[in-house]
Amino acid sequence: MASGKKQVTMATIAEEAGLGRTTVGYVLNGKAAERGIPEQTAQRVFEIAERLDYVPNEAARDLRTQRSGLIGVLFQSLGAEWPVRVIQGLQDVLFQTEDYHPLITAHGHDPALEEREIQFLLRRRVEAIICSATAMSDTFRTILKRRIPLVFIGHAMPEMPEASSVLFDDRKAIKAGVRRLVEQGRRRIAYLGWDFPEGYFQNRHDGFREALEESGLECREKWFEIVLHGESPEAAVRRMFSGSGQRPDAVFSGLWRMALGALETIEDLGLRLPEDVALITLEDHLACRLKRIGISTVHQPIEEIGRQAARTALDLIASPHSGAIRRLIYDCEVIDRRTTIGQGR
Amino acid sequence: MASGKKQVTMATIAEEAGLGRTTVGYVLNGKAAERGIPEQTAQRVFEIAERLDYVPNEAARDLRTQRSGLIGVLFQSLGAEWPVRVIQGLQDVLFQTEDYHPLITAHGHDPALEEREIQFLLRRRVEAIICSATAMSDTFRTILKRRIPLVFIGHAMPEMPEASSVLFDDRKAIKAGVRRLVEQGRRRIAYLGWDFPEGYFQNRHDGFREALEESGLECREKWFEIVLHGESPEAAVRRMFSGSGQRPDAVFSGLWRMALGALETIEDLGLRLPEDVALITLEDHLACRLKRIGISTVHQPIEEIGRQAARTALDLIASPHSGAIRRLIYDCEVIDRRTTIGQGR
DNA sequence: CTGTTAGCGCCTTCAT
DNA sequence: ATGAAGGCGCTAACAG
């Protein structure tokens, strides 16, 4: 393989031990007892294996057993904070199984690469694929056609009802955040959202409107800003606070980046946080947690998405004929930092 | 495999096309021309493959060719910022090859898991392993014994001269940082380091002393603080600034986390940055780049470590008998932010 | 131009 | 209690 002398295989061990391959195979797979192979023989086999630095060949095993023990994991990019945390959740679960490992890939928003990477996963015969939703790609269809369990995380893909998904209950989180603002006496709550090309965040936008309604507040269009892709949040915030009429006394942001922009802009306008304006955001990013930034957030446990996605994949592998599984992660926690009136944290 | 009808293999295609497996095999591997197979036949094979959703089986291919096309990548944790950026660099290079893919793993500082994961990589017959150095583990010896190229990143492992490595030239970076401080008129420069258990950062500590020496400054022990594992940087900084004697007029920090602590503490002490004290750090972490934090840094291109590590691995695979390759990444750039006197950025 | 053949290393049924 | 044998899907040397 790497070089040098020949590989050590089960045959090598069998020969060395003066046994048949079969016996060795059973011993090495921990089925010695089951086949009535004497303890002593097993012992000897293990010793020889150790001495010879035997390492089983997964390719051969996969080929023979028609399974790979791999779960494909496909992200657009690993650069953001959340993919990494999702992966940690995945590993929490997969490390326990002993049987499954993630095969992690990213495509950097490049459709050609995406296709290639999916092919890669298929060639390796991954038994399930966990991925973040992207623009509809035909390649996903290929996955389903081969009847490989597909689990979307982060956002659902409504065009693919056959696929499973594990998502945050964003509406619930938004309501919790808005409720906190209302508790703190805010009545003029603005919204700062982002217009991702595929409209993935529609759910958040709608959730905000619903939340206001539930609190008996009106949603003024002037205070409902959807920042376009490529546009800076700063402009949106300035617009929101411009004019001589009433100003918002709170801003709910759907993304941490926008919240950071809002923080800057609001202070630039000479307003004080949280006295004049409160600010709260989804996505409890590291930046929000830093003492000098301290943006209050509705914290959602990203690792839990990973854990549930792993479990979902395993469930689907175990019973391939069950329908799609859809899970919502309801957990969320409002964390008061500098930008809301809380006891801090 | 997943379920349902039988797998589509080359044999299926051969049968469907009324050809021999060999012919199909050559066509599918793009060696039709080389073997003088008529364009038309090739065309037909491709069509059938497409129609049948044929996906080659890597396990079979690996078994046959005795290579896996996988490069193992092992981190302690993916949670920090730099592993992810290293991976992006790796992918930059590997995506170009078409032939190699990373197989990414982490073990969360758990030696038992580390061992298991290395076993996992070996069973999959990765052709090289790229990993961040940890406490000396015997498992690494196993890797070398099997003559699998091993590339350390981040820190060298002096105990293993047979292993390759790709590292930053921290000394050079530190000198650049110190030089900038000196240019700005600082003469009483303190150092804030961290005592990682294995003493990996000794290199940085020494580099700082050297840098001072080169600038003709003395290194006062009071201003040379190595924060112990688990201790807070705050205490160290307070110590450094305590007493009635002279105070440092600049702090060089070896880690962004410490720099952040220093920033807080220095301001808590009623000192102004950068007027009273300048602050500069290694590790250009996101937190340093945020406008409200704005810690000046000596920026090192982490992605480049990934790229070079990938190239090193590929080189070693290509010529397994060459000795260890050691690469230093010299690039670094001093970035002035709020905590030094620069034109900002 | 195309086919036959012999494995790669492992699992597993069947025979002894 | 142990072994022989066949085959998973693919490649490549060797015939035709």
XYZ file of C-alpha atoms (C1' of nucleotides) in Angstrom:
722
model
C 0.000 0.000 0.000
C 1.936 2.977 1.196
C 4.972 1.081 0.079
C 7.371 -1.610 1.136
C 6.338 -5.126 1.960
C 2.982 -6.633 1.447
C -0.104 -5.751 3.391
C -0.964 -7.699 6.460
C -4.336 -9.316 5.848
C -6.414 -11.867 7.631
C -4.741 -14.465 5.476
C -1.361 -13.455 6.836
C -2.621 -13.925 10.339
C -4.244 -17.237 9.509
C -1.059 -18.545 8.050
C 1.018 -17.295 10.952
C -1.371 -18.938 13.378
C -1.777 -22.093 11.368
C -5.523 -21.554 11.177
C -8.045 -21.046 8.445
C -9.107 -17.583 7.370
C -12.607 -18.272 8.551
C -11.574 -18.809 12.120
C -9.482 -15.702 12.112
C -12.311 -13.731 10.610
C -14.726 -14.765 13.310
C -12.295 -14.042 16.075
C -11.473 -10.615 14.722
C -15.130 -9.755 14.499
C -15.678 -10.715 18.116
C -17.774 -13.719 17.199
C -15.447 -16.297 18.656
C -17.790 -17.335 21.445
C -20.748 -17.562 19.158
C -18.881 -20.029 16.996
C -17.423 -21.984 19.853
C -13.842 -21.063 19.170
C -11.707 -21.739 22.229
C -10.633 -18.733 24.231
C -7.047 -19.692 23.791
C -7.175 -19.754 20.016
C -8.840 -16.365 20.004
C -6.181 -15.018 22.306
C -3.468 -16.206 19.998
C -5.107 -14.633 16.986
C -5.344 -11.291 18.730
C -1.740 -11.454 19.756
C -0.571 -12.126 16.251
C -2.786 -9.394 14.861
C -1.280 -6.976 17.320
C 2.238 -8.054 16.646
C 1.771 -7.726 12.916
C 0.037 -4.341 13.233
C -2.951 -5.676 11.451
C -5.505 -3.086 10.460
C -8.673 -4.311 8.775
C -9.357 -2.986 5.321
C -12.625 -1.096 5.250
C -12.800 -1.074 1.485
C -12.930 -4.841 1.412
C -15.375 -4.940 4.247
C -17.627 -2.357 2.631
C -17.555 -4.189 -0.629
C -18.468 -7.429 1.001
C -21.128 -6.160 3.366
C -22.579 -3.590 1.021
C -22.490 -0.884 3.584
C -20.059 1.901 4.280
C -20.729 3.158 7.784
C -20.467 6.668 6.386
C -22.910 9.498 6.661
C -22.313 12.276 4.197
C -22.397 15.803 5.553
C -22.544 18.615 3.044
C -22.340 22.293 3.859
C -22.089 25.315 1.647
C -19.186 26.480 3.689
C -17.566 25.573 6.954
C -16.554 29.157 7.474
C -19.526 30.295 9.492
C -19.881 29.441 13.130
C -22.904 27.215 12.937
C -21.750 24.430 10.616
C -18.976 23.626 13.026
C -21.337 23.451 15.931
C -23.704 21.273 14.007
C -20.823 18.946 13.297
C -20.014 18.755 16.969
C -23.561 17.711 17.662
C -23.354 15.105 14.923
C -20.205 13.697 16.396
C -21.716 13.563 19.863
C -24.172 11.061 18.522
C -22.107 9.242 15.926
C -19.164 8.673 18.236
C -21.446 6.679 20.452
C -22.529 4.326 17.735
C -19.026 3.100 16.882
C -20.529 2.116 13.580
C -20.954 5.384 11.786
C -18.696 8.217 10.858
C -19.416 11.501 9.166
C -17.846 12.249 5.817
C -17.704 16.006 5.770
C -17.647 18.190 2.690
C -18.338 21.718 1.570
C -18.776 23.297 -1.811
C -18.424 27.011 -1.232
C -21.687 27.928 -2.967
C -20.378 26.600 -6.267
C -23.058 24.491 -7.973
C -20.530 22.557 -10.034
C -18.591 21.664 -6.933
C -21.765 20.818 -5.120
C -22.578 18.334 -7.790
C -19.110 16.873 -7.706
C -19.141 16.501 -3.979
C -22.482 14.794 -3.978
C -21.134 12.408 -6.561
C -18.198 11.818 -4.290
C -20.514 10.921 -1.446
C -22.518 8.598 -3.641
C -19.459 6.805 -4.944
C -18.405 6.214 -1.405
C -21.850 4.784 -0.795
C -22.731 6.948 2.159
C -25.798 5.553 3.846
C -27.415 8.920 4.415
C -26.750 12.548 3.617
C -27.165 15.473 5.939
C -26.945 18.833 4.287
C -27.840 22.446 4.511
C -30.473 23.479 2.025
C -29.342 25.314 -1.075
C -30.872 26.532 -4.210
C -32.754 23.641 -5.652
C -30.321 21.363 -7.316
C -31.178 18.389 -9.454
C -28.482 16.462 -7.767
C -30.623 16.200 -4.700
C -33.129 14.380 -6.783
C -30.454 11.869 -7.668
C -29.963 11.217 -3.998
C -33.613 10.529 -3.423
C -33.867 8.400 -6.515
C -31.196 6.142 -5.091
C -33.305 5.995 -1.956
C -30.611 7.395 0.219
C -32.018 9.122 3.282
C -31.655 12.879 2.993
C -31.845 15.201 5.962
C -31.907 18.957 5.542
C -30.839 21.179 8.352
C -31.174 24.882 8.844
C -33.933 25.384 6.333
C -36.554 23.143 4.886
C -36.812 22.499 1.188
C -40.513 22.736 0.506
C -39.976 21.509 -3.035
C -38.860 18.173 -1.668
C -41.468 16.733 0.632
C -39.755 13.339 0.498
C -36.731 14.681 2.317
C -36.459 14.800 6.069
C -35.482 17.868 7.991
C -34.356 19.110 11.364
C -35.010 22.767 11.913
C -35.260 25.357 14.567
C -38.666 26.605 15.440
C -37.763 30.145 14.480
C -41.268 31.430 14.997
C -41.244 30.306 18.541
C -37.851 31.879 19.150
C -38.923 35.148 17.622
C -42.031 35.238 19.737
C -39.965 34.667 22.842
C -37.709 37.549 21.902
C -40.535 39.897 21.115
C -42.279 38.937 24.315
C -39.197 39.874 26.279
C -39.078 43.255 24.592
C -42.720 43.817 25.393
C -42.160 42.791 29.005
C -39.532 45.466 29.185
C -42.062 48.031 28.107
C -41.237 48.316 24.429
C -44.138 48.976 22.133
C -42.576 50.246 18.945
C -40.661 47.227 17.796
C -38.851 47.214 14.467
C -37.629 44.238 12.454
C -34.418 43.782 10.570
C -34.335 40.840 8.240
C -32.306 39.665 5.318
C -33.462 38.756 1.877
C -31.593 35.591 1.127
C -32.098 34.886 -2.575
C -34.189 31.818 -2.074
C -36.438 33.408 0.449
C -35.431 30.997 3.173
C -36.073 33.586 5.799
C -39.657 34.182 4.904
C -40.489 32.061 7.882
C -38.707 34.453 10.176
C -40.330 37.468 8.624
C -43.770 35.986 9.012
C -42.974 34.888 12.523
C -42.201 38.429 13.504
C -45.462 39.750 12.182
C -47.296 37.040 14.023
C -45.440 37.820 17.206
C -46.417 41.469 17.074
C -49.981 40.550 16.446
C -50.034 38.217 19.413
C -48.759 41.008 21.585
C -51.410 43.327 20.268
C -48.916 45.587 18.549
C -49.090 46.889 15.067
C -46.439 46.274 12.469
C -45.540 49.520 10.742
C -44.077 48.929 7.351
C -41.493 51.605 7.872
C -40.095 49.580 10.719
C -40.034 46.350 8.858
C -36.837 46.309 6.874
C -35.670 43.456 4.727
C -32.105 44.164 3.779
C -31.312 43.046 0.287
C -28.474 40.741 -0.506
C -25.351 42.855 -0.795
C -26.887 45.893 0.827
C -25.519 47.096 4.140
C -27.687 46.884 7.234
C -26.568 50.356 8.174
C -28.640 52.009 5.483
C -31.688 50.053 6.528
C -31.307 51.066 10.139
C -30.855 54.704 9.245
C -33.978 54.598 7.141
C -35.853 53.044 10.009
C -34.845 55.804 12.373
C -35.164 58.682 9.906
C -37.924 61.262 9.697
C -39.612 63.292 12.349
C -42.296 60.842 13.400
C -42.068 58.263 16.117
C -38.985 56.127 16.303
C -38.739 52.488 17.201
C -37.874 51.792 20.804
C -36.627 48.303 20.018
C -35.166 46.371 17.136
C -35.502 42.662 16.566
C -32.839 41.351 14.239
C -32.934 38.029 12.482
C -29.175 37.708 11.998
C -26.245 38.507 14.170
C -24.440 40.405 11.442
C -27.318 42.778 11.075
C -27.565 43.196 14.804
C -23.944 44.209 14.909
C -24.562 46.752 12.180
C -27.605 47.996 14.029
C -25.633 48.372 17.228
C -23.077 50.592 15.523
C -25.611 52.630 13.660
C -27.902 53.219 16.587
C -25.049 54.505 18.696
C -23.802 56.603 15.794
C -27.221 58.222 15.735
C -26.616 59.302 19.294
C -29.135 56.933 20.792
C -28.393 54.873 23.860
C -28.789 51.133 24.188
C -30.822 49.927 25.908
C -32.323 53.126 27.314
C -33.537 54.613 24.031
C -33.554 51.509 21.926
C -33.366 47.861 22.865
C -31.780 45.359 20.514
C -32.165 41.629 20.381
C -31.188 39.125 17.748
C -31.473 35.553 16.658
C -28.208 33.631 16.283
C -26.184 33.728 19.446
C -22.885 34.199 17.708
C -19.602 34.549 19.542
C -19.504 38.211 18.627
C -22.711 38.831 20.562
C -21.259 37.173 23.609
C -18.160 39.325 23.805
C -18.354 41.681 26.745
C -17.730 44.789 24.709
C -20.450 43.924 22.235
C -22.975 42.205 24.415
C -25.942 41.923 22.126
C -28.927 40.225 23.729
C -30.032 37.179 21.837
C -32.541 34.434 21.602
C -30.205 31.525 21.971
C -30.938 28.373 20.015
C -28.886 25.244 20.695
C -27.176 24.630 17.395
C -25.465 21.460 18.568
C -28.887 20.022 19.141
C -29.612 20.357 15.446
C -26.566 18.235 14.806
C -27.570 15.628 17.330
C -31.095 15.364 16.042
C -29.913 15.274 12.463
C -27.611 12.387 13.287
C -30.397 10.545 15.055
C -32.733 11.178 12.189
C -30.214 9.815 9.735
C -29.673 6.721 11.847
C -33.398 6.202 12.193
C -33.863 6.455 8.465
C -31.053 4.015 7.848
C -32.581 1.591 10.299
C -36.001 1.712 8.698
C -35.608 2.935 5.170
C -39.233 2.588 4.312
C -40.613 4.928 6.870
C -41.578 8.274 5.426
C -39.757 11.539 5.857
C -39.033 12.607 9.397
C -39.479 16.237 10.317
C -38.191 17.521 13.562
C -38.406 20.959 15.050
C -36.065 22.043 17.804
C -38.229 24.040 20.140
C -35.616 24.947 22.710
C -34.658 28.540 22.930
C -33.605 30.896 25.668
C -33.671 34.644 25.813
C -30.335 35.939 27.002
C -30.246 39.505 28.217
C -27.021 41.310 27.625
C -26.161 44.960 27.321
C -28.745 45.758 24.710
C -31.792 44.843 26.743
C -32.601 45.505 30.341
C -31.800 42.312 32.102
C -29.718 41.098 34.893
C -26.960 40.478 32.393
C -24.985 37.354 31.921
C -27.693 -1.266 -1.109
C -30.028 1.330 0.314
C -32.790 -1.060 -0.568
C -34.937 -2.203 -3.459
C -33.541 -3.629 -6.637
C -30.026 -4.613 -7.276
C -27.128 -2.261 -7.671
C -26.242 -1.029 -11.079
C -22.691 -2.158 -11.758
C -20.442 -2.145 -14.754
C -21.690 -5.613 -15.490
C -25.225 -4.314 -15.740
C -24.106 -1.762 -18.256
C -22.055 -4.282 -20.198
C -25.012 -6.581 -20.446
C -27.362 -3.794 -21.429
C -24.935 -2.694 -24.111
C -24.051 -6.170 -25.253
C -20.383 -5.540 -24.521
C -17.761 -7.026 -22.254
C -17.125 -5.562 -18.828
C -13.644 -4.607 -19.864
C -14.772 -2.384 -22.642
C -17.220 -0.694 -20.366
C -14.562 -0.279 -17.745
C -12.167 1.402 -20.108
C -14.804 3.718 -21.457
C -15.935 4.740 -17.993
C -12.390 5.494 -16.990
C -11.920 7.761 -19.951
C -9.462 5.429 -21.612
C -11.572 4.717 -24.630
C -9.300 6.517 -27.063
C -6.204 4.937 -25.650
C -7.637 1.535 -26.300
C -9.041 2.391 -29.652
C -12.646 1.965 -28.724
C -14.874 3.653 -31.287
C -16.395 6.940 -30.275
C -19.819 5.557 -30.950
C -19.468 2.625 -28.608
C -18.190 4.920 -25.887
C -21.114 7.215 -26.441
C -23.532 4.375 -26.059
C -21.910 3.226 -22.844
C -22.149 6.685 -21.369
C -25.766 6.955 -22.333
C -26.651 3.702 -20.703
C -24.700 4.579 -17.594
C -26.585 7.831 -17.349
C -29.924 6.246 -17.947
C -29.295 3.635 -15.301
C -27.966 6.183 -12.809
C -24.767 4.304 -12.578
C -22.431 5.435 -9.822
C -19.069 3.705 -9.552
C -18.349 1.935 -6.323
C -15.303 3.402 -4.659
C -14.938 0.544 -2.244
C -14.382 -1.866 -5.098
C -12.088 0.524 -6.849
C -10.067 1.161 -3.713
C -9.755 -2.506 -3.043
C -8.569 -3.196 -6.506
C -6.197 -0.291 -6.918
C -4.892 -0.336 -3.370
C -5.419 3.322 -2.931
C -8.175 5.339 -1.339
C -7.810 8.897 -2.560
C -8.382 9.990 1.019
C -6.258 12.246 3.146
C -7.015 12.026 6.832
C -7.369 15.297 8.692
C -7.384 15.134 12.449
C -8.018 18.061 14.757
C -8.452 18.234 18.480
C -11.570 20.228 17.941
C -13.252 21.989 15.092
C -14.649 24.557 17.477
C -11.918 27.129 17.206
C -11.642 29.443 14.261
C -8.412 28.203 12.811
C -9.154 24.551 12.083
C -11.938 25.617 9.800
C -9.717 27.990 7.946
C -7.045 25.379 7.597
C -9.637 23.072 6.101
C -10.605 25.705 3.596
C -7.004 25.942 2.529
C -6.809 22.180 2.228
C -9.865 22.101 0.068
C -8.522 24.852 -2.158
C -5.754 22.507 -3.131
C -7.484 19.144 -2.984
C -10.467 20.252 -5.023
C -8.092 20.942 -7.864
C -6.636 17.494 -7.893
C -9.933 15.705 -8.479
C -8.190 12.695 -7.059
C -8.017 13.417 -3.370
C -10.511 14.234 -0.708
C -10.067 15.070 2.937
C -11.527 12.792 5.553
C -12.061 15.110 8.476
C -12.201 14.089 12.105
C -11.808 15.498 15.585
C -11.394 13.935 18.959
C -12.151 16.677 21.436
C -8.930 16.260 23.408
C -9.913 12.745 24.427
C -6.946 10.366 24.001
C -9.164 7.305 23.704
C -11.148 8.946 20.955
C -7.996 10.143 19.310
C -6.793 6.591 19.116
C -10.100 5.390 17.761
C -10.212 8.031 15.114
C -6.711 7.313 13.959
C -7.677 3.681 13.684
C -10.644 4.761 11.652
C -8.390 6.629 9.265
C -6.040 3.683 8.971
C -8.839 1.244 8.248
C -9.982 3.495 5.491
C -6.457 3.423 4.175
C -5.947 7.150 4.029
C -2.839 7.898 2.026
C -1.604 10.617 4.345
C -2.606 12.216 7.611
C -2.611 15.886 8.414
C -3.089 16.695 12.045
C -2.584 19.227 14.739
C 0.045 18.221 17.233
C -1.120 16.856 20.570
C 0.462 15.369 23.567
C 2.697 12.653 22.308
C 0.596 9.687 21.503
C 1.836 6.253 20.608
C -0.732 6.064 17.930
C 1.274 8.491 15.909
C 4.070 5.990 15.961
C 1.693 3.473 14.442
C 1.102 5.833 11.598
C 4.763 6.224 10.874
C 5.385 2.521 11.202
C 2.900 1.942 8.433
C 4.874 4.492 6.469
C 1.935 6.753 6.014
C 2.999 10.346 5.451
C 2.249 12.447 8.511
C 2.051 16.218 8.432
C 1.756 18.254 11.585
C 0.324 21.716 11.472
C 0.263 24.439 14.039
C 3.068 23.094 16.152
C 5.987 20.841 15.460
C 6.498 17.619 17.332
C 10.175 17.634 18.118
C 9.942 14.077 19.404
C 9.117 12.926 15.917
C 11.722 14.061 13.457
C 10.389 11.636 10.868
C 7.149 13.566 10.585
C 6.679 16.510 8.271
C 5.294 19.822 9.369
C 3.888 23.079 8.126
C 4.128 25.864 10.627
C 3.996 29.558 10.936
C 7.225 31.355 11.506
C 6.005 32.745 14.795
C 9.325 34.286 15.629
C 9.254 36.327 12.511
C 5.705 37.438 13.171
C 6.499 38.427 16.712
C 9.489 40.409 15.576
C 7.345 42.242 13.076
C 4.865 43.095 15.810
C 7.490 44.248 18.236
C 9.162 46.284 15.531
C 5.906 48.088 14.880
C 5.545 48.903 18.558
C 9.072 50.220 18.645
C 8.446 52.331 15.547
C 5.587 53.881 17.383
C 7.898 54.901 20.160
C 7.221 52.144 22.657
C 10.137 51.079 24.756
C 8.609 49.243 27.715
C 7.060 46.286 26.007
C 5.417 43.533 28.017
C 4.596 39.998 26.928
C 1.533 37.945 27.642
C 1.872 34.277 26.860
C 0.093 31.081 27.701
C 1.501 27.981 29.237
C -0.018 25.239 27.186
C 0.735 21.975 28.979
C 3.107 20.650 26.394
C 5.058 23.846 26.138
C 4.147 24.314 22.511
C 4.371 28.034 22.859
C 7.937 28.076 24.053
C 8.832 29.116 20.567
C 6.707 32.211 20.874
C 8.102 33.078 24.270
C 11.654 32.776 23.032
C 10.800 34.716 19.921
C 9.640 37.616 21.992
C 12.828 37.745 24.001
C 14.813 37.657 20.820
C 12.745 40.416 19.325
C 13.363 42.697 22.274
C 17.019 41.975 22.107
C 17.163 42.829 18.437
C 15.526 46.127 19.170
C 18.027 46.797 21.922
C 15.381 46.678 24.625
C 15.599 44.802 27.851
C 13.147 42.164 28.901
C 12.039 42.760 32.466
C 10.774 39.626 34.064
C 7.917 41.450 35.694
C 6.605 42.253 32.269
C 6.958 38.774 30.940
C 3.862 36.923 32.039
C 3.095 33.344 31.146
C -0.468 32.713 32.125
C -0.980 29.224 33.440
C -3.524 26.867 32.040
C -6.830 27.679 33.700
C -5.678 30.996 35.092
C -7.317 34.173 33.854
C -5.292 36.640 31.833
C -6.803 39.445 33.861
C -4.762 38.615 36.956
C -1.601 38.490 34.912
C -2.241 41.857 33.382
C -2.997 43.423 36.746
C 0.220 42.045 38.121
C 2.101 43.462 35.201
C 0.705 46.918 35.796
C 0.892 46.857 39.589
C 3.385 48.594 41.849
C 4.750 52.082 41.807
C 7.595 51.591 39.381
C 7.494 52.044 35.646
C 4.603 50.561 33.748
C 4.683 48.943 30.358
C 3.703 51.200 27.497
C 2.846 48.279 25.247
C 1.708 44.684 25.498
C 2.427 41.972 23.006
C 0.009 39.080 23.355
C 0.519 35.640 21.924
C -3.150 34.688 21.799
C -6.267 36.601 20.913
C -8.104 35.491 24.024
C -5.447 36.989 26.227
C -5.427 40.148 24.197
C -9.140 40.510 24.742
C -8.645 40.075 28.461
C -5.820 42.572 28.394
C -7.974 45.086 26.563
C -10.642 44.910 29.243
C -8.229 45.006 32.116
C -6.149 47.852 30.800
C -9.216 49.989 30.342
C -10.508 48.975 33.750
C -7.261 50.254 35.174
C -8.119 53.647 33.755
C -5.471 53.549 31.071
C -6.148 54.577 27.516
C -5.425 52.522 24.432
C -3.372 53.286 22.515
C -2.243 56.529 24.157
C -1.034 55.040 27.431
C -0.613 51.462 26.370
C -0.506 49.880 22.947
C -1.710 46.342 22.423
C -0.973 43.929 19.646
C -1.574 40.229 19.337
C -0.888 37.164 17.279
C -3.914 35.350 15.901
C -6.089 37.637 13.880
C -9.336 36.269 15.205
C -12.727 37.553 14.144
C -13.133 39.157 17.560
C -10.099 41.359 16.953
C -11.527 42.517 13.670
C -14.826 43.710 15.064
C -15.005 47.480 15.028
C -15.830 47.796 18.704
C -12.937 45.622 19.719
C -10.359 46.490 17.124
C -7.259 44.846 18.484
C -4.217 45.315 16.309
C -2.720 42.044 15.193
C 0.051 40.395 13.340
C -2.014 38.615 10.757
C -0.874 35.198 9.602
C -2.645 33.561 6.651
C -4.115 30.458 8.202
C -5.549 29.209 4.936
C -2.032 29.083 3.619
C -1.156 26.523 6.257
C -3.931 24.382 4.890
C -2.798 24.801 1.327
C 0.785 24.000 2.107
C -0.192 21.058 4.255
C -2.218 19.647 1.401
C 0.651 20.144 -1.018
C 3.046 18.573 1.410
C 0.800 15.568 1.797
C 0.486 15.209 -1.961
C 4.231 15.527 -2.393
C 4.852 12.850 0.184
C 2.333 10.556 -1.437
C 3.987 11.095 -4.785
C 7.460 10.279 -3.496
C 7.119 8.290 -0.321
C 10.793 7.787 0.124
C 11.784 11.376 0.363
C 12.480 12.435 3.919
C 10.305 14.639 6.070
C 9.304 17.955 4.586
C 9.338 20.989 6.833
C 7.748 24.158 5.675
C 7.539 27.482 7.396
C 4.979 30.045 6.369
C 6.803 33.319 6.511
C 3.994 35.611 5.468
C 2.683 37.935 8.052
C 1.265 41.409 8.077
C 0.960 43.883 10.880
C -2.550 45.279 10.986
C -3.053 48.448 12.955
C -6.414 48.796 14.572
C -7.596 50.773 17.559
C -4.956 49.526 19.947
C -1.958 50.808 18.082
C -1.376 54.083 16.338
C -1.908 53.376 12.729
C -3.993 54.583 9.907
C -6.561 51.997 10.891
C -8.168 49.472 8.706
C -11.297 -3.463 -31.453
C -13.127 -6.694 -27.683
C -13.185 -10.462 -24.252
C -11.253 -13.644 -20.566
C -9.235 -13.961 -16.380
C -7.360 -13.273 -12.072
C -7.348 -11.229 -8.083
C -7.774 -6.892 -4.196
C -9.402 -8.393 1.418
C -13.241 -9.536 3.674
C -17.644 -12.075 5.186
C -20.567 -16.075 5.364
C -22.810 -20.305 3.854
C -21.941 -24.832 3.751
C -19.366 -28.823 4.568
C -16.325 -31.577 7.491
C -14.183 -26.776 16.570
C -12.347 -25.607 11.981
C -11.887 -25.001 6.906
C -12.983 -24.393 1.797
C -15.062 -21.712 -1.369
C -17.584 -18.129 -3.569
C -18.400 -13.497 -4.560
C -19.005 -8.188 -3.486
C -17.498 -4.490 -8.013
C -13.692 -3.056 -10.081
C -9.005 -2.941 -12.746
C -5.406 -4.497 -15.765
C -2.434 -7.882 -17.713
C -2.976 -10.890 -21.293
C -4.960 -13.027 -25.014
C -7.537 -13.187 -29.176
